[in-house]
Amino acid sequence: MNVRETEDACLVPSYTKLPLTVVRGEDVWVYDEKGGKYLDLYSGHAVCGIGHSHPKLVEAIHEQAKKLIFFSNAVYNDTRAAAAKLLLESAYPLSKNVFFVNSGTEANEVALKIARRATGRPRVIAMETGFHGRTIGSLSATGNQKLRDDFPENLSNLTDFVPLGDFDTLEHMMSEDVAAIILEPVTSVGGVRIASRKYYDSLRELCLGYGTALIFDEVQTGFGRTGEMFAGMHWDIEPDICTSAKGAAGGFPLGMVILSEAISTAPAPGEHGCTFGGGPLAMAALKANLEILKSENLLENARKMELVVRDLLGAIPEVLAVTGKGLLLGIELECPAKPIVRALLDQKIIVGGCDRPNMIRLLPPLTVKAEHIKQFADALTKALAGAKQSA
Ligand SMILES: Cc1ncc(COP(=O)(O)O)c(C=O)c1O
């Protein structure tokens, strides 16, 4: 079977794919069908924070599959109880309970629904560079206008978009009918950006003053990606609702909506549901993921490796800036990023792009070591030299 031809023939063509077939992964490495070895500095799309196919995760999923693959929330389950307890112990201090779903966009749908239900208000404020997913509710709060215009029958008439970090504009937009402000504490696909501590402080105060729910979309920043378990912890800012997904279960599909004390009365029994949410396999994976993050000190490693990236890339003249936090990093180049991403792939290194045309995104597994970053820095230097020659 020709894998690429078969996928192209059988799947809806909604993805632009790299010319790469991945058949196996181990820690920071993935392998193609011919045994070619690639350094994955993109974690399989910001997902495999503990590295690919971590043996303890594999074992946890295997053991759970032997016991019980699935039963819904219509019953109690030992693995779900243990995982939820462990999760809340690692989440924001005021977290009260959690609703499990299967993906990031689903988590944001639920968060927006709960915020509207809890406040009885219709409107949402979101960031111009924010990304929250592709389903209608999440898309309606996604800043990228092209994505919304492709599907104009969305709810963005209920959303006001403001620039991240501009508190005056945000304050001006605020009113008594705003159910929620939703943002990624560190934006990712919209270009890796962070606001100031003062901005996050003022944002928290503003929401409290208006009785508006503050939603942190930590789909990408959660589970240690930025060097804290959740990114708001860098500034001691707690959202009322925290959504997460990607790195939550080491690659097993899992999304979640964590509610704080302030909002946990909604929804009432019967008001929301999700058949697969909190299934035993996902819960076994979540629990193993949390245990691995802790036992291998991966948050600390993320913080250390950020410094290594900044140090090594700071020495490359064509790198104009390194933005972001922990291991969610944007590398701003003096030339377009797309050809560089491809040139790195030719050198068997996988990185990501983003909405900023000159920026590549690094989202390596949190297990990454200095030697891997050195390999990347050398490959980047070579790719940039090649780009200069062909310019
Ligand atoms: C910040 C953020 N929110 C939401 C989503 C949507 O997640 P999913 O693709 O799991 O629906 C993404 C995906 O990239 C994301 O980065």
Short mmCIF file of C-alpha atoms and ligand atoms in Angstrom, two decimals:
data_model
loop_
_atom_site.label_atom_id
_atom_site.label_comp_id
_atom_site.label_asym_id
_atom_site.label_seq_id
_atom_site.Cartn_x
_atom_site.Cartn_y
_atom_site.Cartn_z
CA MET A 1 0.00 0.00 0.00
CA ASN A 2 1.25 3.48 -0.83
CA VAL A 3 0.45 5.31 2.40
CA ARG A 4 0.45 8.86 1.04
CA GLU A 5 -1.63 8.05 -2.04
CA THR A 6 -4.11 6.09 0.06
CA GLU A 7 -4.53 8.89 2.63
CA ASP A 8 -4.87 11.50 -0.10
CA ALA A 9 -7.55 9.40 -1.78
CA CYS A 10 -9.48 8.47 1.38
CA LEU A 11 -9.32 11.54 3.67
CA VAL A 12 -11.05 14.89 3.39
CA PRO A 13 -8.23 17.13 2.12
CA SER A 14 -8.42 19.65 4.95
CA TYR A 15 -4.77 19.47 6.02
CA THR A 16 -1.61 20.72 4.35
CA LYS A 17 0.75 17.88 5.17
CA LEU A 18 4.49 17.65 5.41
CA PRO A 19 5.98 15.17 2.92
CA LEU A 20 6.64 12.76 5.77
CA THR A 21 5.13 9.44 6.89
CA VAL A 22 5.61 8.82 10.60
CA VAL A 23 5.30 5.22 11.72
CA ARG A 24 7.02 5.14 15.11
CA GLY A 25 8.12 7.49 17.88
CA GLU A 26 10.38 7.37 20.91
CA ASP A 27 11.00 10.36 23.20
CA VAL A 28 12.07 13.31 21.00
CA TRP A 29 12.46 11.12 17.90
CA VAL A 30 10.05 9.94 15.23
CA TYR A 31 10.82 7.51 12.42
CA ASP A 32 9.57 7.28 8.87
CA GLU A 33 8.66 4.08 7.01
CA LYS A 34 12.25 3.61 5.84
CA GLY A 35 13.73 3.99 9.32
CA GLY A 36 14.71 7.67 8.77
CA LYS A 37 15.09 9.37 12.17
CA TYR A 38 13.69 12.87 12.77
CA LEU A 39 14.17 15.20 15.73
CA ASP A 40 10.63 16.28 16.62
CA LEU A 41 10.76 19.79 18.08
CA TYR A 42 7.01 20.09 17.56
CA SER A 43 5.85 17.25 19.87
CA GLY A 44 3.53 15.76 17.25
CA HIS A 45 1.61 19.09 17.18
CA ALA A 46 2.20 20.40 20.70
CA VAL A 47 0.89 17.17 22.19
CA CYS A 48 3.55 14.69 23.32
CA GLY A 49 5.05 16.77 26.14
CA ILE A 50 6.45 13.69 27.85
CA GLY A 51 7.99 12.51 24.57
CA HIS A 52 6.60 10.01 22.09
CA SER A 53 5.25 6.71 23.38
CA HIS A 54 6.67 7.09 26.89
CA PRO A 55 7.01 3.52 28.24
CA LYS A 56 5.10 4.33 31.47
CA LEU A 57 2.23 5.84 29.48
CA VAL A 58 2.17 2.81 27.19
CA GLU A 59 2.05 0.54 30.22
CA ALA A 60 -0.74 2.54 31.90
CA ILE A 61 -2.89 2.43 28.75
CA HIS A 62 -2.17 -1.27 28.29
CA GLU A 63 -3.06 -2.17 31.88
CA GLN A 64 -6.28 -0.12 31.73
CA ALA A 65 -7.26 -1.65 28.37
CA LYS A 66 -6.99 -5.11 29.90
CA LYS A 67 -9.29 -4.05 32.76
CA LEU A 68 -11.91 -1.80 31.13
CA ILE A 69 -11.67 0.19 27.91
CA PHE A 70 -14.85 2.16 28.31
CA PHE A 71 -17.89 2.99 30.33
CA SER A 72 -19.41 6.46 30.33
CA ASN A 73 -20.08 8.95 33.13
CA ALA A 74 -23.32 7.12 33.79
CA VAL A 75 -21.27 5.05 36.28
CA TYR A 76 -18.45 5.70 38.72
CA ASN A 77 -14.96 4.49 37.83
CA ASP A 78 -11.84 4.02 39.98
CA THR A 79 -9.39 5.33 37.35
CA ARG A 80 -11.50 8.44 36.68
CA ALA A 81 -11.72 9.25 40.38
CA ALA A 82 -7.96 8.86 40.88
CA ALA A 83 -7.04 10.89 37.79
CA ALA A 84 -9.46 13.74 38.55
CA LYS A 85 -8.17 14.01 42.11
CA LEU A 86 -4.54 14.11 40.96
CA LEU A 87 -5.38 16.66 38.28
CA LEU A 88 -7.10 19.05 40.71
CA GLU A 89 -4.14 18.77 43.08
CA SER A 90 -1.87 20.04 40.26
CA ALA A 91 -4.27 22.65 38.86
CA TYR A 92 -4.87 26.27 39.97
CA PRO A 93 -5.33 26.45 43.76
CA LEU A 94 -8.99 27.52 43.58
CA SER A 95 -9.96 24.78 41.11
CA LYS A 96 -13.03 22.97 42.31
CA ASN A 97 -14.02 20.43 39.68
CA VAL A 98 -13.49 19.35 36.11
CA PHE A 99 -15.53 18.36 33.07
CA PHE A 100 -13.75 15.99 30.67
CA VAL A 101 -14.08 16.14 26.89
CA ASN A 102 -11.95 14.90 24.01
CA SER A 103 -10.31 17.89 22.34
CA GLY A 104 -9.33 21.53 22.69
CA THR A 105 -12.13 23.04 20.68
CA GLU A 106 -14.67 20.98 22.57
CA ALA A 107 -13.24 22.22 25.86
CA ASN A 108 -13.62 25.84 24.72
CA GLU A 109 -17.17 25.21 23.49
CA VAL A 110 -18.05 23.92 26.94
CA ALA A 111 -16.27 26.80 28.69
CA LEU A 112 -18.13 29.42 26.63
CA LYS A 113 -21.42 27.63 27.18
CA ILE A 114 -20.83 27.45 30.93
CA ALA A 115 -19.78 31.11 31.14
CA ARG A 116 -22.92 32.20 29.31
CA ARG A 117 -25.06 29.89 31.44
CA ALA A 118 -23.48 31.07 34.69
CA THR A 119 -23.71 34.79 33.92
CA GLY A 120 -26.88 34.82 31.80
CA ARG A 121 -25.03 37.11 29.37
CA PRO A 122 -24.47 36.76 25.61
CA ARG A 123 -21.20 38.51 24.70
CA VAL A 124 -17.58 37.41 24.71
CA ILE A 125 -14.33 39.35 24.40
CA ALA A 126 -11.44 37.55 22.75
CA MET A 127 -7.99 38.45 21.43
CA GLU A 128 -7.25 39.43 17.83
CA THR A 129 -4.41 36.92 17.74
CA GLY A 130 -6.18 34.22 19.76
CA PHE A 131 -6.97 30.72 18.47
CA HIS A 132 -9.57 28.57 20.20
CA GLY A 133 -10.57 25.88 17.71
CA ARG A 134 -12.60 25.11 14.62
CA THR A 135 -16.10 24.29 15.85
CA ILE A 136 -18.63 27.10 15.67
CA GLY A 137 -18.49 28.43 19.24
CA SER A 138 -14.68 28.30 19.47
CA LEU A 139 -14.24 29.60 15.93
CA SER A 140 -16.48 32.54 16.82
CA ALA A 141 -13.94 33.56 19.47
CA THR A 142 -10.92 32.96 17.24
CA GLY A 143 -9.19 36.14 16.11
CA ASN A 144 -8.01 35.01 12.68
CA GLN A 145 -10.56 36.74 10.44
CA LYS A 146 -9.89 34.50 7.44
CA LEU A 147 -10.79 31.37 9.42
CA ARG A 148 -14.06 33.00 10.48
CA ASP A 149 -14.84 34.39 7.04
CA ASP A 150 -14.44 30.92 5.52
CA PHE A 151 -17.51 29.96 7.57
CA PRO A 152 -19.45 33.20 7.96
CA GLU A 153 -22.41 31.53 9.66
CA ASN A 154 -20.69 31.74 13.03
CA LEU A 155 -21.44 33.59 16.27
CA SER A 156 -18.71 36.23 16.03
CA ASN A 157 -21.36 38.95 16.01
CA LEU A 158 -21.36 38.18 19.76
CA THR A 159 -17.59 38.60 20.06
CA ASP A 160 -15.42 41.71 20.33
CA PHE A 161 -11.76 41.25 19.41
CA VAL A 162 -9.03 43.25 21.11
CA PRO A 163 -5.20 43.19 20.90
CA LEU A 164 -3.49 41.12 23.59
CA GLY A 165 -1.75 43.41 26.06
CA ASP A 166 -3.78 46.54 25.31
CA PHE A 167 -5.67 47.06 28.54
CA ASP A 168 -7.20 50.43 27.64
CA THR A 169 -9.01 48.98 24.60
CA LEU A 170 -10.14 46.00 26.64
CA GLU A 171 -11.52 48.22 29.39
CA HIS A 172 -13.29 50.34 26.81
CA MET A 173 -15.00 47.26 25.31
CA MET A 174 -16.12 45.92 28.66
CA SER A 175 -19.78 46.05 29.62
CA GLU A 176 -22.41 44.36 31.79
CA ASP A 177 -23.36 41.94 29.00
CA VAL A 178 -19.93 40.29 28.66
CA ALA A 179 -20.14 36.68 29.83
CA ALA A 180 -16.46 35.90 29.36
CA ILE A 181 -13.07 37.12 28.33
CA ILE A 182 -11.23 34.25 26.68
CA LEU A 183 -7.51 34.20 25.93
CA GLU A 184 -4.48 31.99 25.68
CA PRO A 185 -2.18 33.33 28.43
CA VAL A 186 0.64 32.86 25.89
CA THR A 187 -0.69 32.96 22.33
CA SER A 188 0.69 30.29 20.07
CA VAL A 189 -0.55 29.79 16.52
CA GLY A 190 -1.45 33.50 16.21
CA GLY A 191 2.24 34.30 16.80
CA VAL A 192 3.97 33.61 20.10
CA ARG A 193 3.10 36.56 22.32
CA ILE A 194 2.89 37.35 26.04
CA ALA A 195 1.48 40.40 27.78
CA SER A 196 2.93 42.09 30.85
CA ARG A 197 2.28 40.94 34.42
CA LYS A 198 0.42 44.21 34.96
CA TYR A 199 -1.92 43.37 32.07
CA TYR A 200 -2.82 39.96 33.52
CA ASP A 201 -3.35 41.52 36.96
CA SER A 202 -5.61 44.23 35.55
CA LEU A 203 -7.50 41.70 33.43
CA ARG A 204 -8.25 39.62 36.52
CA GLU A 205 -9.47 42.68 38.42
CA LEU A 206 -11.60 43.85 35.49
CA CYS A 207 -13.39 40.50 35.26
CA LEU A 208 -14.03 40.47 39.00
CA GLY A 209 -15.44 43.99 38.82
CA TYR A 210 -17.91 43.11 36.07
CA GLY A 211 -18.80 39.57 37.24
CA THR A 212 -17.36 38.31 33.93
CA ALA A 213 -15.79 34.86 33.71
CA LEU A 214 -12.09 34.86 32.90
CA ILE A 215 -11.34 31.87 30.65
CA PHE A 216 -7.74 30.83 30.10
CA ASP A 217 -7.45 28.63 27.04
CA GLU A 218 -4.54 26.46 28.16
CA VAL A 219 -5.09 23.89 25.44
CA GLN A 220 -1.52 24.45 24.42
CA THR A 221 0.06 26.08 27.47
CA GLY A 222 -1.20 23.50 29.98
CA PHE A 223 0.68 20.55 31.44
CA GLY A 224 4.07 22.13 31.81
CA ARG A 225 4.51 23.50 28.30
CA THR A 226 5.58 26.95 29.56
CA GLY A 227 7.50 25.69 32.60
CA GLU A 228 4.58 25.84 35.04
CA MET A 229 1.75 23.32 35.16
CA PHE A 230 -0.58 26.03 33.80
CA ALA A 231 0.70 29.29 32.35
CA GLY A 232 -1.26 31.72 34.53
CA MET A 233 0.80 30.36 37.44
CA HIS A 234 3.76 32.39 36.18
CA TRP A 235 1.87 35.52 37.22
CA ASP A 236 -0.19 34.01 40.09
CA ILE A 237 -3.29 34.79 38.07
CA GLU A 238 -6.17 32.32 38.33
CA PRO A 239 -8.87 32.10 35.71
CA ASP A 240 -12.46 31.20 36.59
CA ILE A 241 -12.36 28.56 33.88
CA CYS A 242 -9.26 26.82 32.54
CA THR A 243 -9.49 24.70 29.42
CA SER A 244 -6.80 22.29 28.37
CA ALA A 245 -6.15 19.41 25.97
CA LYS A 246 -3.07 18.71 23.80
CA GLY A 247 -0.41 17.78 26.38
CA ALA A 248 -2.92 16.45 28.91
CA ALA A 249 -2.54 12.75 28.31
CA GLY A 250 0.74 12.28 26.43
CA GLY A 251 -0.99 11.93 23.06
CA PHE A 252 -4.15 10.11 24.09
CA PRO A 253 -7.15 12.32 23.09
CA LEU A 254 -8.33 14.26 26.13
CA GLY A 255 -9.72 17.71 26.77
CA MET A 256 -10.94 19.30 29.96
CA VAL A 257 -12.68 22.28 31.48
CA ILE A 258 -11.51 23.04 35.01
CA LEU A 259 -13.90 25.24 36.98
CA SER A 260 -12.96 27.37 39.95
CA GLU A 261 -14.97 27.77 43.14
CA ALA A 262 -16.44 30.94 41.65
CA ILE A 263 -18.22 29.21 38.81
CA SER A 264 -18.67 25.60 39.81
CA THR A 265 -22.45 25.80 40.30
CA ALA A 266 -22.90 25.55 36.51
CA PRO A 267 -23.93 23.41 34.72
CA ALA A 268 -26.69 21.60 36.60
CA PRO A 269 -27.22 17.84 36.14
CA GLY A 270 -28.47 17.10 32.63
CA GLU A 271 -27.39 20.44 31.18
CA HIS A 272 -24.29 19.15 29.47
CA GLY A 273 -22.77 15.80 28.58
CA CYS A 274 -20.04 14.07 26.58
CA THR A 275 -20.17 10.32 25.98
CA PHE A 276 -16.44 9.70 25.70
CA GLY A 277 -15.38 12.44 28.16
CA GLY A 278 -13.50 10.94 31.10
CA GLY A 279 -13.32 7.46 29.58
CA PRO A 280 -11.09 5.05 31.53
CA LEU A 281 -8.31 4.88 28.90
CA ALA A 282 -8.03 8.68 28.73
CA MET A 283 -8.07 8.83 32.53
CA ALA A 284 -5.30 6.23 32.85
CA ALA A 285 -3.28 8.27 30.35
CA LEU A 286 -3.94 11.54 32.23
CA LYS A 287 -2.83 10.02 35.53
CA ALA A 288 0.33 8.52 34.02
CA ASN A 289 1.11 11.82 32.26
CA LEU A 290 0.85 13.79 35.51
CA GLU A 291 3.02 11.26 37.33
CA ILE A 292 5.69 11.37 34.61
CA LEU A 293 5.73 15.20 34.51
CA LYS A 294 6.43 15.17 38.24
CA SER A 295 8.80 12.23 38.61
CA GLU A 296 10.99 13.38 35.71
CA ASN A 297 11.00 17.08 36.78
CA LEU A 298 9.87 18.06 33.30
CA LEU A 299 8.59 21.52 34.28
CA GLU A 300 12.02 22.38 35.59
CA ASN A 301 13.61 20.98 32.44
CA ALA A 302 11.31 23.16 30.31
CA ARG A 303 12.51 26.24 32.20
CA LYS A 304 16.17 25.22 31.84
CA MET A 305 15.91 24.37 28.16
CA GLU A 306 14.27 27.72 27.41
CA LEU A 307 17.51 29.33 28.56
CA VAL A 308 19.56 27.02 26.34
CA VAL A 309 17.40 27.95 23.33
CA ARG A 310 17.74 31.66 24.10
CA ASP A 311 21.47 31.32 24.58
CA LEU A 312 22.20 29.33 21.40
CA LEU A 313 19.79 31.18 19.13
CA GLY A 314 20.82 34.56 20.51
CA ALA A 315 24.18 33.94 18.82
CA ILE A 316 22.63 33.59 15.33
CA PRO A 317 22.52 37.05 13.68
CA GLU A 318 19.49 36.22 11.46
CA VAL A 319 17.41 35.44 14.57
CA LEU A 320 15.80 38.76 15.48
CA ALA A 321 14.00 37.65 18.64
CA VAL A 322 12.96 34.65 20.69
CA THR A 323 9.50 35.12 22.22
CA GLY A 324 7.36 32.97 24.50
CA LYS A 325 7.92 31.04 27.68
CA GLY A 326 9.33 27.65 28.68
CA LEU A 327 9.13 25.40 25.65
CA LEU A 328 6.49 27.35 23.74
CA LEU A 329 8.87 29.56 21.81
CA GLY A 330 8.61 31.74 18.71
CA ILE A 331 11.77 32.37 16.74
CA GLU A 332 11.50 35.52 14.72
CA LEU A 333 13.72 35.44 11.63
CA GLU A 334 14.79 38.17 9.28
CA CYS A 335 13.45 36.07 6.38
CA PRO A 336 10.22 34.09 5.70
CA ALA A 337 9.85 31.05 7.93
CA LYS A 338 8.23 28.62 5.49
CA PRO A 339 11.33 27.77 3.43
CA ILE A 340 13.33 27.47 6.65
CA VAL A 341 10.82 25.00 8.10
CA ARG A 342 11.24 22.92 4.92
CA ALA A 343 15.02 23.23 4.96
CA LEU A 344 15.03 22.01 8.56
CA LEU A 345 12.85 19.06 7.56
CA ASP A 346 15.41 18.23 4.88
CA GLN A 347 17.88 18.04 7.77
CA LYS A 348 15.42 15.75 9.59
CA ILE A 349 14.23 18.29 12.15
CA ILE A 350 10.53 19.03 12.63
CA VAL A 351 9.44 22.52 13.77
CA GLY A 352 6.22 24.48 13.29
CA GLY A 353 5.16 27.71 11.65
CA CYS A 354 2.51 30.18 12.81
CA ASP A 355 0.45 33.15 11.59
CA ARG A 356 3.49 35.44 11.72
CA PRO A 357 5.21 34.84 8.37
CA ASN A 358 8.77 35.21 9.69
CA MET A 359 8.30 33.13 12.83
CA ILE A 360 8.97 29.46 13.43
CA ARG A 361 7.52 27.80 16.50
CA LEU A 362 9.38 25.44 18.78
CA LEU A 363 7.27 23.15 20.94
CA PRO A 364 9.61 20.27 21.73
CA PRO A 365 8.85 17.48 24.18
CA LEU A 366 9.63 18.69 27.68
CA THR A 367 12.22 15.91 27.82
CA VAL A 368 14.39 17.71 25.25
CA LYS A 369 18.10 18.02 26.10
CA ALA A 370 20.75 20.66 25.34
CA GLU A 371 22.36 18.37 22.73
CA HIS A 372 19.09 18.34 20.73
CA ILE A 373 18.85 22.13 20.87
CA LYS A 374 22.47 22.37 19.71
CA GLN A 375 21.60 20.08 16.78
CA PHE A 376 18.70 22.40 15.96
CA ALA A 377 20.79 25.59 16.25
CA ASP A 378 23.42 24.15 13.84
CA ALA A 379 20.71 23.06 11.38
CA LEU A 380 19.02 26.46 11.59
CA THR A 381 22.32 28.25 10.91
CA LYS A 382 22.80 26.04 7.83
CA ALA A 383 19.20 26.59 6.65
CA LEU A 384 19.54 30.36 7.03
CA ALA A 385 22.82 30.37 5.10
CA GLY A 386 21.13 28.35 2.32
CA ALA A 387 18.23 30.82 2.22
CA LYS A 388 20.65 33.74 1.92
CA GLN A 389 22.50 32.06 -0.95
CA SER A 390 19.35 31.41 -2.95
CA ALA A 391 17.94 34.94 -2.30
C1 LIG B 1 -4.85 27.45 22.13
C2 LIG B 1 -5.66 26.43 21.39
N1 LIG B 1 -6.97 26.29 21.67
C3 LIG B 1 -7.73 25.38 21.06
C4 LIG B 1 -7.22 24.56 20.08
C5 LIG B 1 -8.08 23.54 19.42
O1 LIG B 1 -7.72 22.26 19.86
P1 LIG B 1 -8.17 20.96 19.06
O2 LIG B 1 -7.44 20.95 17.78
O3 LIG B 1 -7.81 19.83 19.98
O4 LIG B 1 -9.65 21.08 18.87
C6 LIG B 1 -5.86 24.67 19.74
C7 LIG B 1 -5.28 23.83 18.68
O5 LIG B 1 -4.25 24.07 18.12
C8 LIG B 1 -5.06 25.64 20.40
O6 LIG B 1 -3.76 25.79 20.12
#
